[in-house]
Coordinates of C-alpha atoms and ligand atoms in Angstrom, one line a residue:
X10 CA 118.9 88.3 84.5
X11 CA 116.6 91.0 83.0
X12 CA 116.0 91.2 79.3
X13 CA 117.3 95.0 78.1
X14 CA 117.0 96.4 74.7
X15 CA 119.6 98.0 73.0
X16 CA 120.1 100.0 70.3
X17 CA 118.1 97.0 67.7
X18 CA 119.3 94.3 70.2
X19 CA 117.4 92.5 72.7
X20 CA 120.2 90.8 75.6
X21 CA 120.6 89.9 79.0
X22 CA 121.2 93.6 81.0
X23 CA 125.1 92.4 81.7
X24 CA 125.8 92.0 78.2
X25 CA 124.7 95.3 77.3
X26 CA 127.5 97.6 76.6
X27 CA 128.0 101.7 75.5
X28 CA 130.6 103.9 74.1
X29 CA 132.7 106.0 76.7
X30 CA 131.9 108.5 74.2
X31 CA 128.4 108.0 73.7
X32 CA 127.4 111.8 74.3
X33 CA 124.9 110.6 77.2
X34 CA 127.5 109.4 79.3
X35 CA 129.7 112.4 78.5
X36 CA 127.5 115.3 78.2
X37 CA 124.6 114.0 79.9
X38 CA 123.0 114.7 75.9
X39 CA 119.6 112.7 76.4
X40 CA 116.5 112.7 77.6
X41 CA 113.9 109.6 78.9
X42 CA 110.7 108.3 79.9
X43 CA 109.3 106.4 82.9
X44 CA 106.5 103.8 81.9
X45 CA 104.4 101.8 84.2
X46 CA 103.1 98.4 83.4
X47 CA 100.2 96.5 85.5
X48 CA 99.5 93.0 84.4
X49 CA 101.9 93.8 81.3
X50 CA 100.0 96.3 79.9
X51 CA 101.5 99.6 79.5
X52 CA 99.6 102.7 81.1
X53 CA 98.8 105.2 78.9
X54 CA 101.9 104.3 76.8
X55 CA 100.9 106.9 74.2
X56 CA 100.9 109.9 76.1
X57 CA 104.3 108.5 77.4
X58 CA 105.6 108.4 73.5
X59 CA 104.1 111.7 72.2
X60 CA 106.0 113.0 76.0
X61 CA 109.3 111.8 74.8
X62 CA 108.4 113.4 70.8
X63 CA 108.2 116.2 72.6
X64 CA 111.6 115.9 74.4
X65 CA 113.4 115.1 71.5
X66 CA 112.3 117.8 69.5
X67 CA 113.1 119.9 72.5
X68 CA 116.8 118.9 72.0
X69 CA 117.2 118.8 68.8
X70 CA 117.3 114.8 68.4
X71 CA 115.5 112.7 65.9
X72 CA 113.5 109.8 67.0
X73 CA 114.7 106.5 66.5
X74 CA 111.5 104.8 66.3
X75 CA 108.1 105.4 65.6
X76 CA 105.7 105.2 67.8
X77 CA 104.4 101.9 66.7
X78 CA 108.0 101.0 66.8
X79 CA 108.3 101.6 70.2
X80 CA 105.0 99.8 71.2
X81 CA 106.3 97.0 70.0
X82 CA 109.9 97.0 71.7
X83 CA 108.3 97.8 75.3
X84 CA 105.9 94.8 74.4
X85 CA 108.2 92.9 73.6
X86 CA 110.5 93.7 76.5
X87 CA 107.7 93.1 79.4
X88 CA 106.7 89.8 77.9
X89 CA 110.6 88.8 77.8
X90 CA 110.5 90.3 81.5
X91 CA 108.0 88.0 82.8
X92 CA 104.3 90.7 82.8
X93 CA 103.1 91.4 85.4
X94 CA 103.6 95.1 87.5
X95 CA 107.0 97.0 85.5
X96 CA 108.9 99.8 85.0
X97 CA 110.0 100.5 82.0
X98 CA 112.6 102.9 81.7
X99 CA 113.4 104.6 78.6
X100 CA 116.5 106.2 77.1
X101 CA 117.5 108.0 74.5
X102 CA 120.8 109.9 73.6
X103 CA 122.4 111.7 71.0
X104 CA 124.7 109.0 69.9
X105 CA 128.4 108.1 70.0
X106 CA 130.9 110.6 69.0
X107 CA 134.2 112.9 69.9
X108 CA 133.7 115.4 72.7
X109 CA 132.6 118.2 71.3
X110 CA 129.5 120.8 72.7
X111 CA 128.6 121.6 69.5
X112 CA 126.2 118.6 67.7
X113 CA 127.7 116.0 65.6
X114 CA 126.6 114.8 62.2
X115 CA 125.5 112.0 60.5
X116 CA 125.5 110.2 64.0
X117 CA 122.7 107.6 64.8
X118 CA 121.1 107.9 68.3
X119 CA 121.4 105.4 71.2
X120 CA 118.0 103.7 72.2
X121 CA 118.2 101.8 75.2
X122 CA 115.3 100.7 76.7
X123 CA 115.0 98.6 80.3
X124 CA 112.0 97.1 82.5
X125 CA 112.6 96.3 86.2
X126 CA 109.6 95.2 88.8
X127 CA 107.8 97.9 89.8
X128 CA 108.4 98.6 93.2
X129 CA 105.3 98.3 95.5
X130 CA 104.8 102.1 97.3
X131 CA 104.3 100.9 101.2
X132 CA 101.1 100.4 102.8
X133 CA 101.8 103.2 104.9
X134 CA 102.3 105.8 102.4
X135 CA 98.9 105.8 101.9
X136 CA 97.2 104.7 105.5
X137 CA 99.2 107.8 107.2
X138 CA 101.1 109.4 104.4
X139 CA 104.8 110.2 103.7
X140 CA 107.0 113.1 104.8
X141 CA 108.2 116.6 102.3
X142 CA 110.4 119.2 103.2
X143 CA 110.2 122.3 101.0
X144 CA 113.7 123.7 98.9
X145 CA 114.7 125.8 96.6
X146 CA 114.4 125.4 93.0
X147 CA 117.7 125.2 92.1
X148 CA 117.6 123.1 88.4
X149 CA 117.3 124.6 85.1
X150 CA 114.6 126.7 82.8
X151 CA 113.7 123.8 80.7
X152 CA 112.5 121.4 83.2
X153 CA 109.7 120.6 80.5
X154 CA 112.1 118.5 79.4
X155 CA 112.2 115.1 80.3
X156 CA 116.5 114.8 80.3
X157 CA 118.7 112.8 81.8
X158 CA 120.7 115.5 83.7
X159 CA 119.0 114.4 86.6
X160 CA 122.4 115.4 89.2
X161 CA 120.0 118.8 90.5
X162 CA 116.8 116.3 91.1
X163 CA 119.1 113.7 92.5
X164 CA 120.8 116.6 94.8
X165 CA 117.5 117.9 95.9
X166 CA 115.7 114.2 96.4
X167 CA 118.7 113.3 98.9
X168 CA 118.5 116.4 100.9
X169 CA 114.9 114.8 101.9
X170 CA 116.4 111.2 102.1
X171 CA 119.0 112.7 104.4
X172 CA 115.9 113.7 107.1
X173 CA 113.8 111.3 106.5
X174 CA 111.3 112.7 104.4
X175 CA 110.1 110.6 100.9
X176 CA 110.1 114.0 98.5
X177 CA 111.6 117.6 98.2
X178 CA 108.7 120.1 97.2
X179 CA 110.5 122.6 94.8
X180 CA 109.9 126.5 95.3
X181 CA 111.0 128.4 92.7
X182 CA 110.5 132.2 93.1
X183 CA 108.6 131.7 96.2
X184 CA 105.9 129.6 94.2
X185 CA 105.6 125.6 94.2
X186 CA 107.0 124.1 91.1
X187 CA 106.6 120.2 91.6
X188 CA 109.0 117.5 93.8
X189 CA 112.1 116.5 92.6
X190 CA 110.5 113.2 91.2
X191 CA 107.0 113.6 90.7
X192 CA 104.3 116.5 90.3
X193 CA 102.7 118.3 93.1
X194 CA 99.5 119.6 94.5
X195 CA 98.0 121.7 97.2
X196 CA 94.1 121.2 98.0
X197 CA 92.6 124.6 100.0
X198 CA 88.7 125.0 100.4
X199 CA 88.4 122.2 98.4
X200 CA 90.0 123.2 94.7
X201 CA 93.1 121.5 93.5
X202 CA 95.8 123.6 92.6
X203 CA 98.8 122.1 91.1
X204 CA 101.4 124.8 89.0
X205 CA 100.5 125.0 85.1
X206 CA 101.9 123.1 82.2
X207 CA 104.9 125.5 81.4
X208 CA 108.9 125.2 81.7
X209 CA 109.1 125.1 85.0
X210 CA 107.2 121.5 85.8
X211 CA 107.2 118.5 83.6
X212 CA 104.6 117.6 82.4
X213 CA 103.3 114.4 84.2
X214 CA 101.4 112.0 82.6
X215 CA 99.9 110.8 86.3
X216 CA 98.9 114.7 86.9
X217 CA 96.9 115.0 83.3
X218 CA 95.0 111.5 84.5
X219 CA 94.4 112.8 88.1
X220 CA 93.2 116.0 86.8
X221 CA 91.1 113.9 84.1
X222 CA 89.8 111.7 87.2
X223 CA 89.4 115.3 89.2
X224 CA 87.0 116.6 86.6
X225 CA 85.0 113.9 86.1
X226 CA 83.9 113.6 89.6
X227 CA 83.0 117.5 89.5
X228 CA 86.4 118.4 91.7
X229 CA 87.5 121.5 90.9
X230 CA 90.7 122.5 90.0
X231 CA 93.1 125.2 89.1
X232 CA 95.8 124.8 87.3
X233 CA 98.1 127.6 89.0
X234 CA 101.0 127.0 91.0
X235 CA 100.4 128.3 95.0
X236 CA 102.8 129.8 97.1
X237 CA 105.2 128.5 100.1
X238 CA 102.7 130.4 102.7
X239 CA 99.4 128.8 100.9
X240 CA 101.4 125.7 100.8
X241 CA 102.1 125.9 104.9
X242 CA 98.7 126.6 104.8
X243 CA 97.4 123.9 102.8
X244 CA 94.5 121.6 103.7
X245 CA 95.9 118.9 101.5
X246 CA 99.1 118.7 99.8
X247 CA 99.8 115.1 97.0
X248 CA 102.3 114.3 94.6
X249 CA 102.0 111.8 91.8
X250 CA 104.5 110.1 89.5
X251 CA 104.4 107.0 87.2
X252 CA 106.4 105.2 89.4
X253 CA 104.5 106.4 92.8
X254 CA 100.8 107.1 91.9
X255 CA 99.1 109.6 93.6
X256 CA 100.4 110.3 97.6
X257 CA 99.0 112.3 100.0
X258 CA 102.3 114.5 102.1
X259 CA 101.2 115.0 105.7
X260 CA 104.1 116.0 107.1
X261 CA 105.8 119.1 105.2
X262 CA 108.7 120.6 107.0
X263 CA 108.1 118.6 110.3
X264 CA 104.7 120.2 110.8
X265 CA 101.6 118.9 110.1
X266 CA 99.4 119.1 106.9
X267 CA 96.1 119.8 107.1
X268 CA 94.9 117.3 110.0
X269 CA 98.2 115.1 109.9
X270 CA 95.8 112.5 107.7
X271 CA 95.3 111.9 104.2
X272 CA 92.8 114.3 103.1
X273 CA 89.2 113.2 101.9
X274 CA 89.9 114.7 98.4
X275 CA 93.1 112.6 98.2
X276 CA 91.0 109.4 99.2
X277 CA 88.6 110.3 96.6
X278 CA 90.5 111.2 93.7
X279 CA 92.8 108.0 94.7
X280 CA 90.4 106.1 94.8
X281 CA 89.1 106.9 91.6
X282 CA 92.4 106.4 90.2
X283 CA 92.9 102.5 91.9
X284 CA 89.2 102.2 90.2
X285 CA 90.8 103.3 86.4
X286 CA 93.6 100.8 87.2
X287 CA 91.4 97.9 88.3
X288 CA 89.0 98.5 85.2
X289 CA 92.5 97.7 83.2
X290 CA 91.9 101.3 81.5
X291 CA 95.4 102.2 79.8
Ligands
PDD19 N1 109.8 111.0 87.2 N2 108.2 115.8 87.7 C1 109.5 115.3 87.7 C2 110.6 116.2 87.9 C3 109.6 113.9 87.5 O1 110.9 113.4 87.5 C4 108.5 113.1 87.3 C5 108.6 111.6 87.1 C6 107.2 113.7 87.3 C7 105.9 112.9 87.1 O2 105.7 112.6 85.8 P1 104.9 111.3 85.4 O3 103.6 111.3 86.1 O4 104.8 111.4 83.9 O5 105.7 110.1 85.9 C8 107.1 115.1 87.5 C9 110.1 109.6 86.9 C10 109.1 108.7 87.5 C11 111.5 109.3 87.2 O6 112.3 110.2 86.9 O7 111.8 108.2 87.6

């Protein structure tokens, strides 16, 4: 049985046990972080902890741990897990207390902090590429925000479950926002265009290394969201997500992308990226 940590505590995941009241499970009053580990390191852990600062202070919540504090849990936590490839999942709430909307005081936040095997993307995501269907935009104006009120993301992902597809592309105001899990791109006459760091996307840790990777091979790139006709029109079209790396779409809306193939600037910018892994880069 997996090793969880909890609140100070490090136990078996069964034993691990939170208020009814705990404002996370009432309120949905949190907000978390998605790590990935390959051979029990952590990848790009800080930019992952200065993300979930930055959540925190978007709600209003004071961080239980420091960031060296942290470091240490999540090491901690992967060695107790067994290494190897992880995914550490991250939590943190605004504590227990009486229902109430408005925040309480003098209550301590809950840290809870998991790390499951991280699950292999299939072969075939990559050799012929996975499925999108394009929806509406339907979650709120902070999506900056890494929280836990994930019900419009988890609403939106199933509507592509239900026909097959592998990720929802989000249009908000007839402009691509991201996928309801991961970050999204569209490659036309060769630049990258993926929508701009602001409160409509989060913003991905995998999409600030691919964009890294992109400029260091001379790719260019804007960082400006495109809209649903340049995205039909698309010669590429990716997402990327800690837990999914970098995935070319070839399929979006039952038609086509592109050629029907992963792109040549996917293969290159992925490959790049499998490259930074390999090197053991974090
Ligand atoms: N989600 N946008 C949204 C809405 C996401 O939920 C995620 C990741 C991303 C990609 O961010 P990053 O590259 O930092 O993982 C973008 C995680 C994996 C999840 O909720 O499980």
């Amino acid at each position: 049985m997996a090793t969880v940590f909890l609140n100070g505590e490090y136990l078996p995941a069964e034993q691990a046990r939170v208020s009814v009241l705990d404002r996370g499970f009432l309120l949905g009053d949190g907000v978390y972080e998605v790590i990935p580990v390959y051979n029990g390191l952590p990848f790009r852990l800080t930019p992952h902890l200065n993300r979930l600062q930055r959540s925190l202070d978007g709600v209003r919540m004071a961080n239980p741990h420091s960031i060296e504090g942290w470091q240490k849990i999540i090491e901690r936590l992967v060695a107790d897990n067994g290494g190897g490839d992880q995914s550490v999942y991250l939590q943190v709430t605004r504590g227990v207390a009486p229902r109430d909307h408005v925040f309480p005081e003098g209550v301590s936040p809950t840290a809870f902090v998991m790390s499951n095997p991280l699950k292999a993307v299939p072969e075939s995501f990559k050799t012929a590429g996975i499925k999108a269907i394009t929806v509406d935009d339907i979650r709120w104006a902070q999506c900056d925000i890494k929280a836990i009120t994930l019900l419009p993301n988890s609403l939106l992902r199933q509507k592509a479950q239900d026909v097959g597809a592998q990720e929802s592309l989000l249009i908000r105001d007839g402009y691509m926002t991201e996928g309801s899990a991961s970050n999204s791109y569209a490659v036309i006459d060769g630049v990258i265009f993926t929508a701009p760091k602001d409160e409509k996307v989060l913003p991905g840790i995998t999409r600030d290394l691919v964009l890294e990777l992109a400029q260091s091979a001379g790719i260019a790139y804007r960082e400006q969201a495109v809209s649903l006709a340049e995205l039909q029109q698309a010669d590429e079209i990716w997402i990327s997500s800690s837990t999914r790396e970098l995935l070319p779409v070839t399929m979006l809306d039952d038609k086509p992308v592109g050629s029907g193939k992963p792109g040549p600037v996917w293969q290159q910018v992925d490959r790049l990226y499998q490259r930074y892994k390999q090197e053991g880069k974090v």
